[in-house]
Short mmCIF file of C-alpha atoms (C1' of nucleotides) in Angstrom, two decimals:
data_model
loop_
_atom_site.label_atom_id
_atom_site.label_comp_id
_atom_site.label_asym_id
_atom_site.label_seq_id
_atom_site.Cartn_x
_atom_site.Cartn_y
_atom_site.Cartn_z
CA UNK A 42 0.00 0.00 0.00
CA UNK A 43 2.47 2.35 -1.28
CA UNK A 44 1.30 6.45 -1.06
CA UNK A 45 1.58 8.54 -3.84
CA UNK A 46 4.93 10.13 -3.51
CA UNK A 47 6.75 7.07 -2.80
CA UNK A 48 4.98 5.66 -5.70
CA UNK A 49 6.27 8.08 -7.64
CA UNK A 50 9.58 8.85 -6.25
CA UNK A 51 8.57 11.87 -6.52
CA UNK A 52 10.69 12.62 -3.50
CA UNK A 53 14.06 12.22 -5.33
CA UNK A 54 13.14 15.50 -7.31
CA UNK A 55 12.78 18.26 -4.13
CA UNK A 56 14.39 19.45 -1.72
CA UNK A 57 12.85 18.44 2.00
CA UNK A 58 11.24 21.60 2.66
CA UNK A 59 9.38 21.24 -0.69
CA UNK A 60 8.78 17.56 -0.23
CA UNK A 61 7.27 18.66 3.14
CA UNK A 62 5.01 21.10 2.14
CA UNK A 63 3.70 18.73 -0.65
CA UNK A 64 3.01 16.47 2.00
CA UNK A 65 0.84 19.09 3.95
CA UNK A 66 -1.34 19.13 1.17
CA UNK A 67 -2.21 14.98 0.82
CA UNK A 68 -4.78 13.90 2.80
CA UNK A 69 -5.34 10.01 3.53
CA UNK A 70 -8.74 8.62 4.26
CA UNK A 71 -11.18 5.64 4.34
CA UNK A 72 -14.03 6.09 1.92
CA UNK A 73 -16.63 3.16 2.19
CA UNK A 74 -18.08 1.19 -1.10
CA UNK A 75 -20.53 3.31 -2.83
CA UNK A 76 -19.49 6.66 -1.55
CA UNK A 77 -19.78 9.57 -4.12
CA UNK A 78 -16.72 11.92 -4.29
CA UNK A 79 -17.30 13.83 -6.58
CA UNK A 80 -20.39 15.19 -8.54
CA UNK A 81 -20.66 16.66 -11.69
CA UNK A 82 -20.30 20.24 -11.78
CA UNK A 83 -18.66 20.49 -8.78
CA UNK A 84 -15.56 23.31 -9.19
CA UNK A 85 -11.96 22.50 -8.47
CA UNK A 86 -12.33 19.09 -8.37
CA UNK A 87 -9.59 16.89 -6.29
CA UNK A 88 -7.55 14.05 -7.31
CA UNK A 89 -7.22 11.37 -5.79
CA UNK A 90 -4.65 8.58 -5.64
CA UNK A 91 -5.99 5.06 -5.04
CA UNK A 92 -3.57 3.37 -2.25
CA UNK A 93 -5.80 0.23 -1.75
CA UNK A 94 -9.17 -0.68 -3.15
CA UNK A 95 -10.72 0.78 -6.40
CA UNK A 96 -12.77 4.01 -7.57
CA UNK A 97 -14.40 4.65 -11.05
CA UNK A 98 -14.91 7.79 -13.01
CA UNK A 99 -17.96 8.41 -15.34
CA UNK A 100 -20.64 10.41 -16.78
CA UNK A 101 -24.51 10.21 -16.98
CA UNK A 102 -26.27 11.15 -20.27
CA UNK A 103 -29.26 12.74 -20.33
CA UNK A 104 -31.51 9.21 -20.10
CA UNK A 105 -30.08 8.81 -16.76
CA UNK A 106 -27.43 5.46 -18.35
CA UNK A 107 -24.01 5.57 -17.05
CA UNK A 108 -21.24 5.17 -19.18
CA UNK A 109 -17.80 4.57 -16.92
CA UNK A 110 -14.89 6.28 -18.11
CA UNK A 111 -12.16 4.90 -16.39
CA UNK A 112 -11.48 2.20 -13.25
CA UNK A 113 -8.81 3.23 -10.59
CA UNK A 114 -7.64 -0.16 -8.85
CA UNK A 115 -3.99 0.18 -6.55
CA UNK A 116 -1.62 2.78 -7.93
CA UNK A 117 -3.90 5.08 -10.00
CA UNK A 118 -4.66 8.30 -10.00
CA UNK A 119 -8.06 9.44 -10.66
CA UNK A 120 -9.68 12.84 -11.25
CA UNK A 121 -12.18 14.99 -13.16
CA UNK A 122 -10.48 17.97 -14.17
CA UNK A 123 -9.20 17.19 -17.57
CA UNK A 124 -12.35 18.11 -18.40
CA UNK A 125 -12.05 21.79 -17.54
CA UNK A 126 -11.53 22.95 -21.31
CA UNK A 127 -13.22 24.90 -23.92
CA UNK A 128 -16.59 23.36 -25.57
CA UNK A 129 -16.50 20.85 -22.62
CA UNK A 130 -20.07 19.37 -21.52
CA UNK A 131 -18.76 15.79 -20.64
CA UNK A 132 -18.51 16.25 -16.57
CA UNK A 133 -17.35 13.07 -14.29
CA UNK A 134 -19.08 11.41 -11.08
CA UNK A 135 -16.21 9.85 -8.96
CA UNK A 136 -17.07 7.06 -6.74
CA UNK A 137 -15.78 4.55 -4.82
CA UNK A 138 -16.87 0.66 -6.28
CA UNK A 139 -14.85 -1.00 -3.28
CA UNK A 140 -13.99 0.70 0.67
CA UNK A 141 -11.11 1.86 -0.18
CA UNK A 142 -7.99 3.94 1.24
CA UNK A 143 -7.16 7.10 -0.52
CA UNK A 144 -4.80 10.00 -0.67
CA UNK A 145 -6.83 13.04 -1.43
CA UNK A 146 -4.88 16.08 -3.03
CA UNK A 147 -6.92 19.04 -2.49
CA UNK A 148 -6.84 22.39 -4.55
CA UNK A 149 -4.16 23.69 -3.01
CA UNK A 150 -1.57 21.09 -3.51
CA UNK A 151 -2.79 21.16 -7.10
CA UNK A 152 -2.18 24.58 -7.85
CA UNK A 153 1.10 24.21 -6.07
CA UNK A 154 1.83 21.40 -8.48
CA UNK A 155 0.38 23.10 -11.60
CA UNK A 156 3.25 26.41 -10.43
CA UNK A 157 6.17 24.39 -10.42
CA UNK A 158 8.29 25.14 -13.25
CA UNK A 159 8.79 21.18 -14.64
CA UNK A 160 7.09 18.09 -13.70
CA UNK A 161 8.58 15.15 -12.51
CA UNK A 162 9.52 12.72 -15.31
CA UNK A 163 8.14 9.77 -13.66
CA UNK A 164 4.93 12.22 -13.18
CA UNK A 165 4.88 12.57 -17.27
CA UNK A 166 5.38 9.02 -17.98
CA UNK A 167 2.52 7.70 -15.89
CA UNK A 168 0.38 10.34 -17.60
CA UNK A 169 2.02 9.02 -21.21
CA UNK A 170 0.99 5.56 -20.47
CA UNK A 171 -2.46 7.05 -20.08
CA UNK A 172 -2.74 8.32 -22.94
CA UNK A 173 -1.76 5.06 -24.39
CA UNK A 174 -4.54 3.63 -22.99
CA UNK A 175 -7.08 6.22 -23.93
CA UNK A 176 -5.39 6.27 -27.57
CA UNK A 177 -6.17 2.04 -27.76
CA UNK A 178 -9.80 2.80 -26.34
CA UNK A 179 -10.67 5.15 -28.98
CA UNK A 180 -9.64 3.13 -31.63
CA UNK A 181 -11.41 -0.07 -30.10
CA UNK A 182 -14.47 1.90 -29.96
CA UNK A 183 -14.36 2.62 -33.52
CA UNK A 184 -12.88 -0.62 -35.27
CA UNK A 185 -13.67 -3.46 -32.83
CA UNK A 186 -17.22 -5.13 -32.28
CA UNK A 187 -18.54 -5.76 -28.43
CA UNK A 188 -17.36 -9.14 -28.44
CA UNK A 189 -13.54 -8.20 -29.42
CA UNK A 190 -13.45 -4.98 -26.56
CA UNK A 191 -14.78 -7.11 -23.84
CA UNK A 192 -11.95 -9.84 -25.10
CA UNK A 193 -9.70 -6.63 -25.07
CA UNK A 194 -10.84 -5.97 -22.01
CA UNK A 195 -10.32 -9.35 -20.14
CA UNK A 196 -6.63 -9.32 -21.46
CA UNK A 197 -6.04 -5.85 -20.48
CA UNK A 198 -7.27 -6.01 -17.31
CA UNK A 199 -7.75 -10.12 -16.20
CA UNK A 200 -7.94 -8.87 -12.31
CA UNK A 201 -10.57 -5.94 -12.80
CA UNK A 202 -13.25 -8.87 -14.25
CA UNK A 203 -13.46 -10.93 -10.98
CA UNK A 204 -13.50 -7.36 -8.91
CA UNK A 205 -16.53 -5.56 -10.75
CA UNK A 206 -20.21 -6.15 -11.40
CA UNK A 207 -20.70 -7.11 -15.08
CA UNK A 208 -23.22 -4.36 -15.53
CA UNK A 209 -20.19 -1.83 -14.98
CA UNK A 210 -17.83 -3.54 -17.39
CA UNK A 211 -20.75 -3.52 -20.03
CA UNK A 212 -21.04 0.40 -19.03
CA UNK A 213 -17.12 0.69 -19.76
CA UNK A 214 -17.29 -1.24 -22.98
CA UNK A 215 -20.18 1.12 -23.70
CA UNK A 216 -22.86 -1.54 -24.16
CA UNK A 217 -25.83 -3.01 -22.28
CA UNK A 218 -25.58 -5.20 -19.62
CA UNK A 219 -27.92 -7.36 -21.85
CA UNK A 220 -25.84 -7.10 -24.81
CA UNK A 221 -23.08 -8.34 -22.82
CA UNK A 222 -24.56 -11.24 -21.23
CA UNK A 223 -25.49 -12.28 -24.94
CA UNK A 224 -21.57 -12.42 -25.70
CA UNK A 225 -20.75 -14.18 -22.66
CA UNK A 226 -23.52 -16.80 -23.72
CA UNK A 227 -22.05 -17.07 -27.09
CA UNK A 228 -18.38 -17.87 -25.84
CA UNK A 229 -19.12 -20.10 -23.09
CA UNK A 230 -20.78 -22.38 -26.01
CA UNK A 231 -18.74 -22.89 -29.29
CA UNK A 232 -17.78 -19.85 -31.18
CA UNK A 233 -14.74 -18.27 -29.15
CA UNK B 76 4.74 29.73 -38.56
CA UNK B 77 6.04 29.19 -35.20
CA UNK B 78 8.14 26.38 -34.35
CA UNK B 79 8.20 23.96 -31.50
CA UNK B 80 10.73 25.42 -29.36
CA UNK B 81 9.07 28.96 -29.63
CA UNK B 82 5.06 27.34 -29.43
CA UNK B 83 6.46 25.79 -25.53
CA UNK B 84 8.62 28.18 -24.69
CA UNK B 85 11.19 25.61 -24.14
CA UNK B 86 13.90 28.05 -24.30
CA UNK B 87 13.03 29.71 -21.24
CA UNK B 88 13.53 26.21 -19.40
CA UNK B 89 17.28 25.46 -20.38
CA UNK B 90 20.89 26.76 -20.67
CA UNK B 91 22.19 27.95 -23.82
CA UNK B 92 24.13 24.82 -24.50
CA UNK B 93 21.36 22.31 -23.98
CA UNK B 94 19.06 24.61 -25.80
CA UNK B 95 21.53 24.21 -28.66
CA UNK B 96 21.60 20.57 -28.12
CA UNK B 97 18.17 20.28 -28.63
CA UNK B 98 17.58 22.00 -31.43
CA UNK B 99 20.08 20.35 -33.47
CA UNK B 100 18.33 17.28 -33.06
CA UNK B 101 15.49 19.13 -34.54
CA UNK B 102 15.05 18.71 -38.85
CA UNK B 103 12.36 21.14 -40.18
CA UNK B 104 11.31 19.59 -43.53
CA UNK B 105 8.05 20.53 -46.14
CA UNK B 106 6.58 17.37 -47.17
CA UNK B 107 3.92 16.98 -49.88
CA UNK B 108 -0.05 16.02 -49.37
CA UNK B 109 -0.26 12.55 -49.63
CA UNK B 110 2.91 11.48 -48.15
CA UNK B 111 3.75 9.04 -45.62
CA UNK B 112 5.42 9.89 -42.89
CA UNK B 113 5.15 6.98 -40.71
CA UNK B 114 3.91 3.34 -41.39
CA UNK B 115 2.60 0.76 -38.89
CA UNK B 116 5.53 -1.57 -37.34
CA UNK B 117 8.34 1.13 -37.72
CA UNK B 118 10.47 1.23 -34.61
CA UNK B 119 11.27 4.04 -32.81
CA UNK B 120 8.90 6.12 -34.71
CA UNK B 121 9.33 9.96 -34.74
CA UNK B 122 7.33 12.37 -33.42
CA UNK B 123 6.33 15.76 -35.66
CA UNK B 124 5.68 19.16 -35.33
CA UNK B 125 3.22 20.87 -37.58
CA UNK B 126 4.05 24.35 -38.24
CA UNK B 127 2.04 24.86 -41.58
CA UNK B 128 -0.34 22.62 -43.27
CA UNK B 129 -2.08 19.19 -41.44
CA UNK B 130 -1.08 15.50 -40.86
CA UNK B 131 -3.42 13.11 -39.84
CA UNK B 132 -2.61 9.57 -37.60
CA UNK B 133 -4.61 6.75 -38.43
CA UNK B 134 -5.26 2.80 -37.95
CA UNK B 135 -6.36 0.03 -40.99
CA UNK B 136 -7.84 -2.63 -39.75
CA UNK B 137 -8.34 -6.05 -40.92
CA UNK B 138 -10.60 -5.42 -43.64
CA UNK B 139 -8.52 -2.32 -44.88
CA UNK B 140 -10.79 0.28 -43.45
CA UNK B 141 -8.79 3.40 -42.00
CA UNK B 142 -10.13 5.00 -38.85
CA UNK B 143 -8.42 8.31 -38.01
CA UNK B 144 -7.62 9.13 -34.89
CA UNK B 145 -6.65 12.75 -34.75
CA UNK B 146 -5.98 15.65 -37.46
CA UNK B 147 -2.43 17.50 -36.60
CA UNK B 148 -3.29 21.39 -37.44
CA UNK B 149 -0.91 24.15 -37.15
CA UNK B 150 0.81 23.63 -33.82
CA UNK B 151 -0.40 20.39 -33.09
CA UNK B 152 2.53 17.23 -31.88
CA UNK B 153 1.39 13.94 -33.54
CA UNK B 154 3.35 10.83 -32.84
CA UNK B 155 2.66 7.12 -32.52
CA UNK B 156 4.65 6.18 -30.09
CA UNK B 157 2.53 6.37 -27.69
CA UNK B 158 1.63 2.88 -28.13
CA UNK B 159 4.98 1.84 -27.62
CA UNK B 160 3.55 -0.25 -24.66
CA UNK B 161 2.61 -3.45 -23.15
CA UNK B 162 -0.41 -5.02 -24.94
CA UNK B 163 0.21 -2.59 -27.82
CA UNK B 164 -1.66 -4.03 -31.19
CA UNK B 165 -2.79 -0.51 -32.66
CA UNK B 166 -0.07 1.14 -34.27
CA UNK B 167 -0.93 3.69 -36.13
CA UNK B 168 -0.06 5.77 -39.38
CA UNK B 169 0.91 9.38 -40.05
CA UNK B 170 0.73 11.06 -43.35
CA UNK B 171 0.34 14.62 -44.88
CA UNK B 172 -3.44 15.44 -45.49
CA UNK B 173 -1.94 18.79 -46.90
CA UNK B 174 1.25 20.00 -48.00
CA UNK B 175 2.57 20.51 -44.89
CA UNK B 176 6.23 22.81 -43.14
CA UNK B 177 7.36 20.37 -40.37
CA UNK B 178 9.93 20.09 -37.54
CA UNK B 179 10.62 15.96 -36.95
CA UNK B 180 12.18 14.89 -34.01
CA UNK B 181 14.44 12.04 -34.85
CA UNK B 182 14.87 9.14 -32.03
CA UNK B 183 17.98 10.58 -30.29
CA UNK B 184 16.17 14.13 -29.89
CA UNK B 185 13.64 11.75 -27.76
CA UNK B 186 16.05 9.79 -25.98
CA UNK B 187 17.46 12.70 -24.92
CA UNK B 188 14.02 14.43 -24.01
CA UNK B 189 12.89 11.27 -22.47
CA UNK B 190 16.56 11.29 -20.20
CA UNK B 191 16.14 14.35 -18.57
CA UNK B 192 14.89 14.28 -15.14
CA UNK B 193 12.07 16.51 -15.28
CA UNK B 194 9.44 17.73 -17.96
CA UNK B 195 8.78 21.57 -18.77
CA UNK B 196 5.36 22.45 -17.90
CA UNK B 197 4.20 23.74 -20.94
CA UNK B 198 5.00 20.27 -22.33
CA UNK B 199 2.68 18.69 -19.71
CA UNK B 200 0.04 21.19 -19.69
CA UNK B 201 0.02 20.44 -23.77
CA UNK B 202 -0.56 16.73 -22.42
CA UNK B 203 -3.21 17.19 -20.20
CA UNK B 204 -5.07 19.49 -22.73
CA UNK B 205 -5.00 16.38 -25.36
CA UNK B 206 -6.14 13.75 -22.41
CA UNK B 207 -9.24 16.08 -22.18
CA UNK B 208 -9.80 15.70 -25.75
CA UNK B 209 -9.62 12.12 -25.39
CA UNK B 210 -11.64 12.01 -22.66
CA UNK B 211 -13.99 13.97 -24.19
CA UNK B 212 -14.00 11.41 -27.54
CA UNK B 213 -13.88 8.59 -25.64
CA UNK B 214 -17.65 9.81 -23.56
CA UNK B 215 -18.66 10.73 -27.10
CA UNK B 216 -18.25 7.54 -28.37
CA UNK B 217 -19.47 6.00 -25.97
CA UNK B 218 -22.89 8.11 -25.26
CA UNK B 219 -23.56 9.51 -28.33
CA UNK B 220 -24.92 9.12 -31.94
CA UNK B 221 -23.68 9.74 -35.48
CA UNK B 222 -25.68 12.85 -35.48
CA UNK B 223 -24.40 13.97 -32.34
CA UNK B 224 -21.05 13.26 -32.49
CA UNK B 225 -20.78 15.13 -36.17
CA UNK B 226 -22.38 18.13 -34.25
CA UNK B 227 -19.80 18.40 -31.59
CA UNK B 228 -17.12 18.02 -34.31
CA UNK B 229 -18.06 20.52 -36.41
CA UNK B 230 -18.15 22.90 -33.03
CA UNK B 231 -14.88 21.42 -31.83
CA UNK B 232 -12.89 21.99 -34.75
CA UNK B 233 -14.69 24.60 -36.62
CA UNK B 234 -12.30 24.75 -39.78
CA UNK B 235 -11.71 21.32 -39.88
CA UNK B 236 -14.64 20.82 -41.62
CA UNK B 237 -13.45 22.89 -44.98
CA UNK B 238 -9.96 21.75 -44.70
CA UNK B 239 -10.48 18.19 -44.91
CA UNK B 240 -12.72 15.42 -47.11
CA UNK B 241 -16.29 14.04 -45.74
CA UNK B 242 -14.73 10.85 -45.96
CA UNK B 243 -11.99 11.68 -43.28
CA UNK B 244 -14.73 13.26 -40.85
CA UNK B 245 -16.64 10.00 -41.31
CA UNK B 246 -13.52 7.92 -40.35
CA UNK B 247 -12.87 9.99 -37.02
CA UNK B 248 -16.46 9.97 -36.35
CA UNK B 249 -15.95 5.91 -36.63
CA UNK B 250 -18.89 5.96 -39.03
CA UNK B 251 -19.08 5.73 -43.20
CA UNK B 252 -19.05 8.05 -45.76
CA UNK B 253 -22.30 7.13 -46.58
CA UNK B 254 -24.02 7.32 -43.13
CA UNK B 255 -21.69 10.67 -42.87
CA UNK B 256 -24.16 11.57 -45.99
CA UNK B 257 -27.19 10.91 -45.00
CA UNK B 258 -26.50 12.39 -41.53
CA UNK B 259 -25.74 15.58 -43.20
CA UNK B 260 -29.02 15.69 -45.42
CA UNK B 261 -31.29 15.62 -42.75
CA UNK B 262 -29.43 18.57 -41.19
CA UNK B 263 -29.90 20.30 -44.29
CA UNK B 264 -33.84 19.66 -44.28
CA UNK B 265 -35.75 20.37 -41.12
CA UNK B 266 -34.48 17.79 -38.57
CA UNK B 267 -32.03 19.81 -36.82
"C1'" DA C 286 -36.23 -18.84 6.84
"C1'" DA C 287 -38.51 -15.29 4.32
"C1'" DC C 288 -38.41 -11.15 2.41
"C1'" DG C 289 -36.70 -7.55 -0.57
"C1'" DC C 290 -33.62 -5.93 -4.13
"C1'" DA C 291 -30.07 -5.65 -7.08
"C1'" DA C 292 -27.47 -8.41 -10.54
"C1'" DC C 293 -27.81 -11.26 -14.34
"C1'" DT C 294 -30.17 -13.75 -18.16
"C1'" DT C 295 -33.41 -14.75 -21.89
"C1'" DA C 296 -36.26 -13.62 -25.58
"C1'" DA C 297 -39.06 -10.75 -28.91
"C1'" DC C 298 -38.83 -6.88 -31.32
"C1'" DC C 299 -36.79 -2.36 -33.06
"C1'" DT C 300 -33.37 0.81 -34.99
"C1'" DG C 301 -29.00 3.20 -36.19
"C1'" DG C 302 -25.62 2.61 -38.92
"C1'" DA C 303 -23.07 -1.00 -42.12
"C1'" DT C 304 -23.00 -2.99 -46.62
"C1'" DT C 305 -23.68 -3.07 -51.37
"C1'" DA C 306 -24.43 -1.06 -55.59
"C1'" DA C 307 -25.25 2.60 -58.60
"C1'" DG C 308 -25.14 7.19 -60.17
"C1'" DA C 309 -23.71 12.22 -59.85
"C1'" DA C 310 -20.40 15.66 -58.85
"C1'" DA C 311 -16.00 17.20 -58.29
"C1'" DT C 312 -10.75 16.91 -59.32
"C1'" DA C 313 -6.99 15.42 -61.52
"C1'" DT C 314 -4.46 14.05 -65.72
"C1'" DA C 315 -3.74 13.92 -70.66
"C1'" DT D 50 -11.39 19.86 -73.72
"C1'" DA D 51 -12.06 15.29 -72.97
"C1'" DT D 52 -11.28 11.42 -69.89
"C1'" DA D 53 -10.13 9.10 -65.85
"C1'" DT D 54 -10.32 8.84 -60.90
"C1'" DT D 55 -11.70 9.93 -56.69
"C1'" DT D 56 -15.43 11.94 -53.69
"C1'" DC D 57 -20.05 12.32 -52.43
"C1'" DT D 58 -24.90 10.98 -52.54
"C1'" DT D 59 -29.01 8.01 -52.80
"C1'" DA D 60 -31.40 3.98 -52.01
"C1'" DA D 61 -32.24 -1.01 -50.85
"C1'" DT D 62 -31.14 -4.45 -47.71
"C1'" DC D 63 -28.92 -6.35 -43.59
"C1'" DC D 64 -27.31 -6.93 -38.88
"C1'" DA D 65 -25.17 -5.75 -34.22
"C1'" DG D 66 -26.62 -4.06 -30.46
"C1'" DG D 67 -30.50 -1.35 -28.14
"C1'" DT D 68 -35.09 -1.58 -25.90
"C1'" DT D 69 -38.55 -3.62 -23.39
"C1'" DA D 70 -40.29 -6.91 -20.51
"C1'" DA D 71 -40.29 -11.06 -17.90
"C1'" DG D 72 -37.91 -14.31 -15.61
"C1'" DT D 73 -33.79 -16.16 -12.47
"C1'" DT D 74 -30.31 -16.17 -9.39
"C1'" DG D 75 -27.84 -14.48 -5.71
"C1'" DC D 76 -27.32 -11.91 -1.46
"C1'" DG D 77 -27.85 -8.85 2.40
"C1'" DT D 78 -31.41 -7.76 6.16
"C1'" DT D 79 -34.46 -8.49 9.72
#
DNA sequence: AACGCAACTTAACCTGGATTAAGAAATATA
DNA sequence: TATATTTCTTAATCCAGGTTAAGTTGCGTT
């Protein structure tokens, strides 16, 4: 259960006052399954580092459906304000799918961040790898059929499909619940 | 007709000598429409700068149909390395959708970017800025239709639409030409 | 144990967008 | 200017996945 700085050895790149005051501005806690933390349309919305257990990230269209942007399992970050950007309707709900243990970095630690003159490189190349993964999902969404994401899916992620409610991977691979249960019929018999 | 190192104000961030070391690992080069930059497989693929004209990067997928996944405008980086990554099946293309002024940044100019300890924050703030476009593609996708999806486009990227074919706005829309077509007659008559 | 509810499945039917094929309009090439 | 080639449109048909509705199955509560 590592926290964020040592996860990032982020230490290695200030000096100990600095590291200190970043400190002051993480906050641990216990949030318990199914608690909201943040709503849509909220301002200055925190990030949050996911130490143990696992949070999700998505929006709700106007028929009420949920479509889940991203999980956050051990050793993600997770937030909402990449969205604050011209022409930019697409809001996220943040809650927790397991109790979980969390570092919360509030707005101040986030504009401290956002001042610094260069990011961490180990910073950047989590955020790189990110994009990866957003850059794959795009294109999956595009080219691939239900059946090939979820396969996608259960390679990308083989842990996440034991820890979460089919309904929410069908919401990730942006189809029904029903739809999916349909292609999980058709591979358990013959046509893998 | 800026270049890279003027657009991120990179210069600010570095001594004379390094600044010199970067830029000499920095080609500027016009290349015509049409023309292929990058293909699928290539190691160590190069990332570009667009300072005049627009490149596109794209996937083909098994049956040969391309799916674009983002137009490189004036100022815009496009590289494919970001799938350089485990699981990474979807390489994409890059080629000139216009007769396009470039700056390339050949592998060592990377390696040497990709050495240094920290990341200039106009570099990252560039980053995040594209992760909310993702984002933002990624919810569309997911959430909206054809009709809708065209709609946002055509507010996102305003000049896009006379710059580039209907068949390349159907491809990053993940839909057809033809369903492009008939999308855009009914806008035409009443139904909008 | 019995209730209540949410998660999952099944099945019938519907629809948005794909496919196919053909023609019309625009662009390039001679 | 004529001709070839690519782009765009129209229309007919098809199908993956959505919608609706009715079960099951599983599980937490009292």
């Amino acid at each position: 259960m590592r926290s964020f700085i040592d996860e990032f050895a982020i230490g290695a790149f200030l000096l100990p006052a600095e590291l200190e005051m970043l400190q002051s501005g993480i906050i641990s806690k216990h949030v318990a399954k199914g608690q909201v933390l943040l709503k849509k349309g909220e301002l200055y919305g925190k990030t949050y580092f996911v130490k143990q257990g696992c949070l999700r990230s998505y929006s709700v269209d106007e028929k009420g459906k949920e479509h889940i942007f991203m999980f956050a399992p051990e050793g993600w970050i997770i937030s909402a304000n990449e969205s604050l950007l011209p022409n930019t309707p697409a809001e996220l709900y943040i809650d927790a799918i397991e109790a979980s243990e969390i570092e919360v970095f509030d707005r101040e630690f986030m504009a401290r961040f956002e001042e610094s003159p260069t990011v961490p490189r180990p910073v950047f190349a989590k955020l790189v790898k990110r994009m990866a993964v957003l850059q794959r999902r795009i294109i999956m969404l595009m080219s691939a059929t239900a059946l090939e994401r979820y396969q996608d899916f259960l390679a990308t992620y083989p842990e996440m499909a034991q820890r979460v409610p089919q309904k929410m991977i069908a919401s990730y691979l942006g189809i029904t619940p029903e739809a999916l249960s349909k292609i999980r019929r058709g591979l358990a018999k013959g046509h893998h």
